[in-house]
């Protein structure tokens, strides 16, 4: 696989890949500047400036673009008004990126690039932001109503500690607009102290226990063409060790997304690596299926590439794969959402049915998508499995980046011995947004029915500025939260409960950050354009009634491009921490990953590790009904075992907030494929338990520890 990946990258043509800007810039630099022809020189300087910005060579970009602007001013070159504006916008972006690189990257600290920018987040090297302010004021003088420019002007002033005082009043976005809707303790980024601040591009994240020691490890990918997949082993003393080389995955490069599950039921979590997304036919890259072989005699965890052996190896552009046992045979199946971007680049979705372990001991799959009724060829950006009608069969929701979203209802076995899915997205009322990205099933209102969240991807900086200014926004920019009506139909309740917000979301996931028993979510935002600097946002669920933006008070407002998000209790203190993979798509749009450690709260919790026996070993799809006692009477909480959203992979442990519960009455588990629920008693709040299907719970001793553990900052992981 490492050889195949290297060969695939070597064959890549930078001319046809708009994101391979380092290679494109190298080609531009190899061509001598046509100094004797002003028209050709102007074109050369524009291309040099543009590719320099996108490749991260911001100082060179500023020099080339300012020279071009001077040529126009002096009459040496002529540009039409549209081209002149493009050059000016690109120059402003070059200055803005220069400020980010000199401060947020080269002089990185945990407060840099967190909105609102304050204290140690303020830039110590001001030249980049000063240049950006000058150019954005020039642009606003010509187009004072442009909210994109206004947003970036306010950000530039903020990086210098001069917001709101020095922002021209007519262009000010008031400081109050950036404040949280509810106070909460601040989550601190401890990734630099732990060596988890991998520097890379858009990628995926996983938080779970891969070596079976009871501690949650971290896996991170980056879509950079030569960026290495990274495995970090939790040592249980507040520190992590990079175990990538010992794990045998050197050469596993790229990976816009990663997802995990125990596909062969051996009790060890395996890793799916998805590649080639966004790149069209240039993204015909192989996906990896890394089989977890466990800890060897050398004391290290080992993986084996098994995509070819398992018959899942394909060369298609994709970035989403989700696991579930759709036929309830006890073996996890895999849906892979490929990206069709036109008639000349058609890549149908694939559903790999798990055939179980054969006589040779190997677990293999058979592709059956069209055969079961899932014949889909659209640009799939997200997908999720969930049981929409509580019939014990997993249904499939598909997020389409350009058109109607799709909902496939699982009808079960057919009379002819096959299996049947029927698409019902129209009558179910879940077609929108027309441009969408990550999605998931969850029970946000704790009523026992699984609801659907699907985030939008069509918003702009101007739309975001309008929201912050309290101005009207095109409602097609908003996400959708589809409440399950219990009759195979859904109602969008997003505007009614505080999700009428501009969330240009690439990665996202959900968890319970304050252990109140209501599921919250973190949206990691941005798009492929480098100027799209918007805060990642944490939306807190207020008892199913409303979602509150606590981004600023919690310290979550990262301005860099956000991708894979994973929730998990990494320090065994009973509350969920968040690992976030940062970085964009262009080769110069990299950044450091973050680990936001939960400062804690006064609520109770319960942590459950479920193991299927007749059901799949990962227990994916298991439905939980937890009844707890409170001062106001009994309360019921519902959860489903999954890795959460479709871009980022939560731990499969069920880390459940209990609020002020005084006792646990009972737990009902409906295992996949089981007709009768298993009732579990004897659980107590604030404890860790392992529950095997059909067995009594086993209490686990897992002492808490402080993340950081006295560790000092480690060298940066530049280049992935």
XYZ file of C-alpha atoms in Angstrom, residues 145-712:
568
model
C -21.302 47.455 1.623
C -19.087 44.405 1.080
C -19.450 42.334 4.247
C -16.643 39.925 3.328
C -14.171 42.818 3.428
C -15.765 44.188 6.599
C -15.404 40.860 8.427
C -11.728 40.490 7.496
C -10.987 44.124 8.372
C -12.384 43.584 11.865
C -10.340 40.398 12.259
C -7.167 42.195 11.197
C -7.737 44.932 13.783
C -8.483 42.290 16.398
C -5.153 40.531 15.765
C -3.421 43.812 16.680
C -5.441 44.361 19.846
C -7.111 47.401 18.264
C -10.685 46.145 18.055
C -13.082 47.844 18.528
C -11.380 51.153 19.327
C -9.554 51.777 16.058
C -11.957 50.185 13.578
C -13.629 52.873 11.443
C -17.107 53.175 13.011
C -18.982 52.618 9.746
C -17.238 49.248 9.329
C -17.216 48.090 12.947
C -18.629 44.742 14.017
C -19.252 45.449 17.731
C -17.310 43.495 20.330
C -20.575 42.325 21.872
C -21.329 40.375 18.689
C -18.430 38.022 19.431
C -19.456 37.215 22.998
C -20.961 33.908 24.116
C -24.659 33.465 24.804
C -23.888 31.674 28.043
C -20.869 31.624 30.375
C -18.944 28.396 30.828
C -15.464 27.361 32.015
C -12.771 27.743 29.376
C -11.387 24.638 27.644
C -7.596 24.879 27.314
C -5.678 23.569 24.293
C -3.057 21.167 25.684
C -1.971 19.678 22.352
C 1.370 21.592 22.240
C 2.372 20.279 25.666
C 1.529 16.706 24.665
C 3.041 16.572 21.186
C -0.426 16.161 19.691
C -0.260 19.469 17.794
C 0.407 17.808 14.454
C 0.876 20.381 11.697
C -1.002 19.426 8.556
C -3.856 19.994 6.165
C -7.497 18.890 6.186
C -7.752 15.492 7.815
C -9.586 13.158 10.128
C -9.393 12.258 13.802
C -10.151 9.282 16.034
C -10.174 9.028 19.826
C -10.439 5.466 21.179
C -8.596 2.614 22.869
C -6.618 0.798 20.165
C -4.200 -1.186 22.339
C -6.710 -2.507 24.862
C -5.157 -0.894 27.939
C -8.296 1.054 28.872
C -6.832 4.400 27.776
C -8.090 6.454 24.848
C -5.464 6.942 22.138
C -5.440 9.494 19.308
C -5.144 8.960 15.553
C -4.800 11.898 13.151
C -4.561 12.133 9.376
C -3.771 14.919 6.919
C -4.696 15.062 3.243
C -1.294 16.480 2.339
C 0.072 14.323 -0.446
C 3.090 13.207 1.594
C 1.660 13.651 5.092
C 1.942 10.648 7.386
C -0.981 9.078 9.274
C -0.123 9.435 12.983
C -0.897 7.170 15.953
C -0.410 8.513 19.489
C -0.509 6.088 22.397
C -1.955 7.287 25.698
C 0.539 6.389 28.440
C -1.882 6.958 31.318
C 0.278 9.528 33.095
C -1.010 12.585 31.244
C 1.340 12.141 28.287
C 1.262 10.510 24.840
C 3.940 8.794 22.791
C 4.098 8.852 19.016
C 3.786 5.166 18.124
C 3.442 5.632 14.366
C 6.643 3.870 13.363
C 6.269 0.962 15.792
C 2.690 0.468 14.580
C 4.002 -0.327 11.104
C 2.084 2.404 9.310
C 4.991 4.452 7.944
C 4.109 5.225 4.335
C 0.379 5.452 5.052
C 0.135 8.982 3.655
C -2.784 11.246 2.898
C -6.256 10.641 4.243
C -8.902 13.348 4.221
C -10.928 11.328 6.713
C -10.535 8.291 8.962
C -13.076 6.085 10.739
C -12.774 3.127 13.071
C -14.578 -0.073 14.069
C -13.821 -3.725 14.827
C -14.723 -5.096 11.392
C -13.419 -8.647 12.023
C -14.855 -9.122 15.555
C -11.483 -9.921 17.106
C -11.847 -7.378 19.918
C -9.418 -4.878 18.397
C -10.394 -1.610 16.722
C -9.368 -1.227 13.071
C -8.936 1.947 10.980
C -10.406 2.948 7.623
C -8.449 5.669 5.775
C -10.312 7.582 3.053
C -8.451 9.429 0.311
C -8.828 11.520 -2.836
C -11.817 13.661 -1.852
C -12.275 17.019 -3.651
C -9.815 16.039 -6.387
C -12.215 14.548 -8.940
C -10.628 11.989 -11.229
C -7.220 13.150 -9.967
C -8.353 11.661 -6.640
C -8.373 8.030 -7.777
C -6.431 7.087 -4.673
C -6.672 3.816 -2.743
C -8.409 3.708 0.605
C -6.721 1.740 3.389
C -8.232 -0.733 5.827
C -5.723 -1.130 8.656
C -6.337 -4.321 10.617
C -5.349 -4.056 14.254
C -3.094 -6.996 15.136
C -2.834 -6.021 18.790
C 0.210 -5.478 20.980
C 3.109 -7.730 20.034
C 5.896 -9.234 22.097
C 7.843 -6.021 21.575
C 5.199 -4.159 23.561
C 4.060 -2.110 20.558
C 0.740 -1.992 18.768
C 0.817 -3.220 15.159
C -1.458 -2.762 12.140
C -1.593 -4.648 8.829
C -2.941 -3.180 5.589
C -5.879 -5.378 4.566
C -7.831 -3.442 1.920
C -6.839 -5.799 -0.881
C -7.222 -8.974 1.182
C -10.651 -7.849 2.433
C -11.771 -6.959 -1.107
C -12.472 -3.300 -0.245
C -9.606 -1.848 -2.303
C -10.843 0.709 -4.838
C -9.336 3.718 -6.630
C -11.984 6.414 -6.221
C -12.179 9.934 -4.754
C -13.907 9.754 -1.392
C -13.918 11.216 2.079
C -16.646 9.402 3.980
C -17.076 5.822 5.142
C -19.492 4.671 7.860
C -19.917 1.323 9.613
C -23.087 -0.519 10.629
C -24.531 -4.030 10.585
C -27.376 -3.378 8.160
C -28.434 -7.053 7.957
C -27.962 -7.877 11.668
C -25.780 -10.904 11.019
C -23.271 -9.879 13.695
C -20.675 -8.489 11.236
C -20.168 -4.808 10.480
C -20.798 -3.664 6.922
C -19.289 -0.556 5.340
C -20.833 2.223 3.269
C -18.336 4.318 1.289
C -19.605 7.599 -0.167
C -17.620 8.335 -3.311
C -17.685 11.673 -5.113
C -19.250 11.972 -8.548
C -18.571 15.445 -9.964
C -19.941 15.095 -13.489
C -20.539 12.700 -16.332
C -16.817 12.400 -16.966
C -16.074 11.713 -13.293
C -18.680 9.197 -12.125
C -17.935 7.263 -8.954
C -20.984 5.444 -7.531
C -21.341 4.853 -3.809
C -20.403 1.417 -2.498
C -21.896 -0.790 0.188
C -19.549 -3.550 1.298
C -21.434 -6.428 2.941
C -19.287 -8.194 5.509
C -19.116 -11.898 4.608
C -17.541 -12.821 7.927
C -14.421 -14.832 8.565
C -13.630 -17.443 5.913
C -11.874 -20.824 6.220
C -8.529 -19.073 5.859
C -9.303 -16.891 8.886
C -9.621 -13.722 6.780
C -12.644 -11.407 6.887
C -13.844 -10.327 3.455
C -16.547 -8.119 1.930
C -18.782 -8.149 -1.152
C -19.918 -4.906 -2.803
C -23.756 -4.877 -3.002
C -24.896 -1.227 -3.224
C -26.820 -1.461 -6.488
C -28.129 -4.918 -5.655
C -29.851 -3.689 -2.475
C -31.204 -0.461 -3.996
C -28.500 2.056 -3.064
C -27.521 3.051 -6.591
C -26.152 6.550 -5.969
C -23.686 8.658 -7.939
C -23.547 12.180 -6.462
C -20.847 14.225 -4.699
C -21.290 12.586 -1.293
C -19.730 14.575 1.561
C -21.381 12.927 4.535
C -23.280 9.785 5.477
C -24.739 8.259 8.620
C -26.535 5.109 9.747
C -29.494 5.253 12.122
C -32.751 3.487 12.912
C -35.452 6.003 12.001
C -38.464 3.818 12.880
C -37.116 1.749 15.787
C -37.566 -1.504 13.896
C -34.054 -2.738 14.665
C -32.783 -2.178 11.099
C -30.230 0.497 10.271
C -31.264 3.113 7.717
C -28.870 5.310 5.735
C -28.786 9.098 5.293
C -26.572 10.623 2.581
C -25.459 14.269 2.512
C -25.210 15.496 -1.085
C -22.922 18.447 -1.720
C -24.856 19.528 -4.822
C -28.509 18.531 -4.757
C -31.095 16.568 -2.820
C -30.029 14.688 0.277
C -31.092 11.044 0.356
C -32.633 8.786 3.005
C -32.642 5.039 2.387
C -35.142 3.108 4.493
C -33.988 -0.420 5.311
C -36.844 -2.764 4.352
C -35.001 -5.925 5.312
C -34.774 -9.270 3.485
C -36.728 -9.837 0.287
C -38.752 -12.890 -0.710
C -36.107 -13.672 -3.331
C -33.405 -13.907 -0.671
C -31.864 -10.496 -1.220
C -32.053 -7.269 0.755
C -33.920 -4.041 0.073
C -33.432 -0.324 0.728
C -35.947 2.250 -0.560
C -35.153 5.951 -0.922
C -37.744 8.062 0.977
C -35.975 11.420 1.407
C -38.731 13.354 -0.375
C -41.760 12.138 1.581
C -39.667 12.086 4.767
C -38.934 15.808 4.273
C -35.139 15.663 4.590
C -33.901 16.842 1.173
C -32.202 20.054 2.312
C -29.790 21.793 2.540
C -29.021 21.551 -1.167
C -25.320 22.103 -0.445
C -24.442 20.139 2.668
C -21.537 18.357 4.342
C -21.249 16.464 7.678
C -24.260 14.698 9.109
C -25.278 12.345 11.906
C -28.141 10.630 13.707
C -28.729 11.494 17.376
C -31.559 11.886 19.858
C -31.077 15.562 20.665
C -34.394 15.856 22.544
C -34.247 12.554 24.473
C -37.592 11.249 23.250
C -36.383 7.827 22.092
C -36.463 8.589 18.344
C -33.341 9.274 16.325
C -33.159 12.717 14.741
C -30.941 13.910 11.879
C -28.517 16.820 11.834
C -27.039 17.873 8.492
C -24.851 20.952 8.226
C -24.809 23.479 5.411
C -21.770 24.373 3.340
C -22.975 27.290 1.199
C -22.375 30.287 3.480
C -19.866 33.092 2.957
C -17.965 35.466 5.219
C -20.566 38.067 4.304
C -23.341 35.761 5.503
C -21.480 35.226 8.772
C -20.956 38.971 9.200
C -24.673 39.500 8.622
C -25.471 37.013 11.384
C -23.090 38.707 13.820
C -24.556 42.100 12.913
C -28.116 40.868 13.387
C -28.967 41.376 9.724
C -31.125 39.032 7.587
C -29.391 35.964 6.151
C -30.494 33.719 3.303
C -32.068 30.765 5.193
C -30.584 28.283 2.709
C -27.271 29.001 4.454
C -28.468 27.388 7.685
C -28.074 23.756 8.783
C -31.020 21.456 9.226
C -32.041 19.697 12.403
C -34.719 17.194 11.489
C -36.813 16.110 14.457
C -38.170 12.583 14.052
C -41.990 12.607 13.988
C -42.165 8.866 14.636
C -43.920 8.075 11.356
C -41.082 8.065 8.798
C -41.301 11.841 8.462
C -39.228 14.631 9.958
C -39.697 18.330 10.763
C -36.900 20.876 10.517
C -36.709 22.642 13.882
C -33.349 24.383 13.392
C -34.727 27.963 13.201
C -36.942 27.439 16.248
C -34.204 26.222 18.563
C -31.280 28.498 17.794
C -29.628 26.835 14.818
C -30.454 29.613 12.364
C -26.711 30.189 12.158
C -24.146 30.263 9.373
C -22.156 27.049 9.869
C -19.980 26.470 6.820
C -19.039 23.119 8.234
C -16.444 20.644 6.971
C -16.012 18.531 10.080
C -18.252 18.219 13.133
C -19.214 15.883 15.920
C -21.309 15.723 19.039
C -20.978 14.891 22.713
C -22.040 16.155 26.123
C -19.502 18.774 27.188
C -21.127 19.639 30.511
C -22.560 16.225 31.515
C -26.092 17.564 31.740
C -27.450 14.629 29.709
C -28.179 16.707 26.601
C -26.055 16.300 23.461
C -24.068 19.328 22.272
C -21.981 19.659 19.103
C -18.794 21.264 17.795
C -18.826 22.530 14.206
C -15.425 22.943 12.576
C -15.835 25.526 9.870
C -14.382 27.006 6.713
C -14.130 25.945 3.101
C -11.437 25.417 0.494
C -10.913 29.171 0.005
C -8.027 30.446 2.099
C -9.705 33.733 3.023
C -12.614 31.919 4.704
C -11.575 32.624 8.276
C -14.555 31.927 10.482
C -14.704 30.558 14.020
C -15.313 26.915 14.769
C -18.357 26.943 17.024
C -19.590 25.016 20.047
C -23.381 24.833 20.324
C -24.671 23.795 23.742
C -27.965 21.944 23.994
C -30.203 23.631 26.569
C -32.475 20.715 27.555
C -33.607 20.114 23.968
C -35.264 23.542 23.896
C -32.528 25.621 22.283
C -28.905 25.527 21.204
C -26.697 28.258 22.708
C -23.443 29.503 21.212
C -20.779 29.121 23.932
C -17.838 29.419 21.532
C -16.254 32.482 23.113
C -16.680 31.575 26.783
C -15.425 28.012 26.203
C -12.442 29.068 24.087
C -13.476 27.050 21.015
C -13.482 29.766 18.316
C -10.549 28.552 16.239
C -10.283 30.618 13.051
C -8.253 28.113 11.071
C -9.957 25.547 8.846
C -11.531 22.844 10.982
C -11.928 19.235 9.955
C -12.040 15.965 11.934
C -13.592 16.371 15.403
C -13.511 13.604 18.020
C -14.996 13.615 21.548
C -13.632 11.375 24.294
C -12.631 11.346 27.965
C -8.875 11.181 27.473
C -7.963 11.763 31.135
C -10.559 9.518 32.858
C -12.042 12.354 34.870
C -15.592 11.744 33.672
C -15.987 14.564 31.162
C -15.368 14.679 27.430
C -12.397 16.376 25.823
C -12.279 17.361 22.133
C -9.509 16.612 19.634
C -9.696 18.826 16.538
C -7.762 18.406 13.295
C -7.013 21.758 11.657
C -5.899 22.762 8.181
C -7.350 23.516 4.769
C -7.066 21.996 1.320
C -4.438 24.141 -0.406
C -0.873 23.055 0.310
C -0.088 26.335 2.114
C -3.166 26.280 4.346
C -1.811 24.099 7.132
C -2.177 24.500 10.875
C -1.694 22.757 14.221
C -4.216 20.304 15.637
C -5.751 21.120 19.007
C -6.851 19.155 22.066
C -9.379 21.083 24.143
C -9.301 19.638 27.657
C -12.532 19.814 29.611
C -12.171 21.861 32.840
C -14.952 19.870 34.459
C -18.363 20.563 35.911
C -20.461 19.578 38.882
C -22.581 16.979 37.103
C -22.498 13.196 37.384
C -21.607 10.783 34.586
C -21.419 7.168 33.477
C -18.910 5.534 31.113
C -19.869 2.279 29.372
C -17.764 -0.041 27.223
C -20.128 -2.369 25.367
C -19.069 -5.664 23.785
C -21.335 -7.531 21.438
C -21.322 -11.348 21.441
C -24.037 -12.343 18.999
C -24.096 -8.733 17.799
C -21.057 -7.069 16.254
C -18.219 -6.838 18.769
C -18.059 -3.010 18.564
C -21.777 -2.880 19.546
C -22.290 -0.241 16.849
C -26.012 0.403 16.546
C -26.854 -0.714 20.098
C -29.646 1.426 21.590
C -29.495 2.464 25.256
C -32.287 3.592 27.547
C -30.936 4.832 30.856
C -33.312 5.680 33.706
C -31.912 7.793 36.538
C -33.332 9.237 39.745
C -33.282 12.992 40.348
C -34.758 15.303 42.956
C -37.521 16.130 40.456
C -38.319 12.480 39.728
C -37.077 9.864 37.299
C -35.413 10.954 34.066
C -34.758 8.901 30.904
C -31.714 9.325 28.646
C -31.327 7.704 25.222
C -28.089 6.950 23.386
C -26.964 4.937 20.345
C -23.493 3.447 20.009
C -21.682 5.087 17.095
C -18.598 7.148 16.342
C -20.812 10.213 15.952
C -20.544 12.500 12.940
C -19.312 11.563 9.510
C -16.148 13.713 9.687
C -14.355 12.825 12.895
C -14.662 9.635 14.953
C -15.694 9.702 18.623
C -14.832 6.932 21.018
C -17.333 4.076 20.820
C -17.563 4.121 24.612
C -20.780 5.655 25.788
C -19.781 8.598 27.955
C -23.114 9.761 29.314
C -23.739 12.859 31.382
C -26.243 12.303 34.197
C -26.754 15.880 35.346
C -27.784 15.997 39.022
C -28.961 12.378 39.101
C -28.717 10.764 42.530
C -28.926 7.138 41.387
C -29.230 4.920 38.319
C -32.471 2.934 38.257
C -31.773 0.743 35.240
C -30.157 0.455 31.849
C -31.870 -1.227 28.906
C -29.677 -2.260 25.973
C -31.214 -3.259 22.675
C -28.358 -5.038 20.968
C -28.319 -5.104 17.135
C -30.303 -8.106 15.907
C -31.661 -8.954 19.357
C -35.438 -9.136 19.795
C -35.452 -8.530 23.551
C -33.578 -5.790 25.412
C -31.051 -6.657 28.091
C -31.792 -4.993 31.424
C -28.783 -4.057 33.535
C -28.947 -3.021 37.186
C -26.403 -2.233 39.853
C -24.751 0.658 38.042
C -23.723 3.691 40.040
C -23.025 7.262 38.906
C -19.436 8.347 38.269
C -18.192 4.909 37.327
C -16.637 2.999 34.436
C -18.251 -0.287 33.410
C -17.781 -2.963 30.772
C -20.912 -4.811 29.671
C -20.740 -7.926 27.516
C -23.911 -8.903 25.727
C -25.944 -11.165 28.021
C -23.593 -10.738 31.019
C -23.563 -8.744 34.235
C -21.683 -5.409 34.235
C -18.019 -5.379 35.212
C -16.844 -2.330 37.142
C -13.506 -0.995 35.942
C -10.950 0.919 37.971
C -9.684 3.788 35.854
C -7.980 6.512 37.908
C -8.061 10.039 36.556
C -4.917 11.941 35.629
C -4.082 15.456 34.469
C -3.473 15.848 30.753
C -0.011 17.320 30.418
C 1.411 15.402 33.346
C 4.260 17.874 33.681
C 5.288 17.333 30.072
C 7.114 20.160 28.387
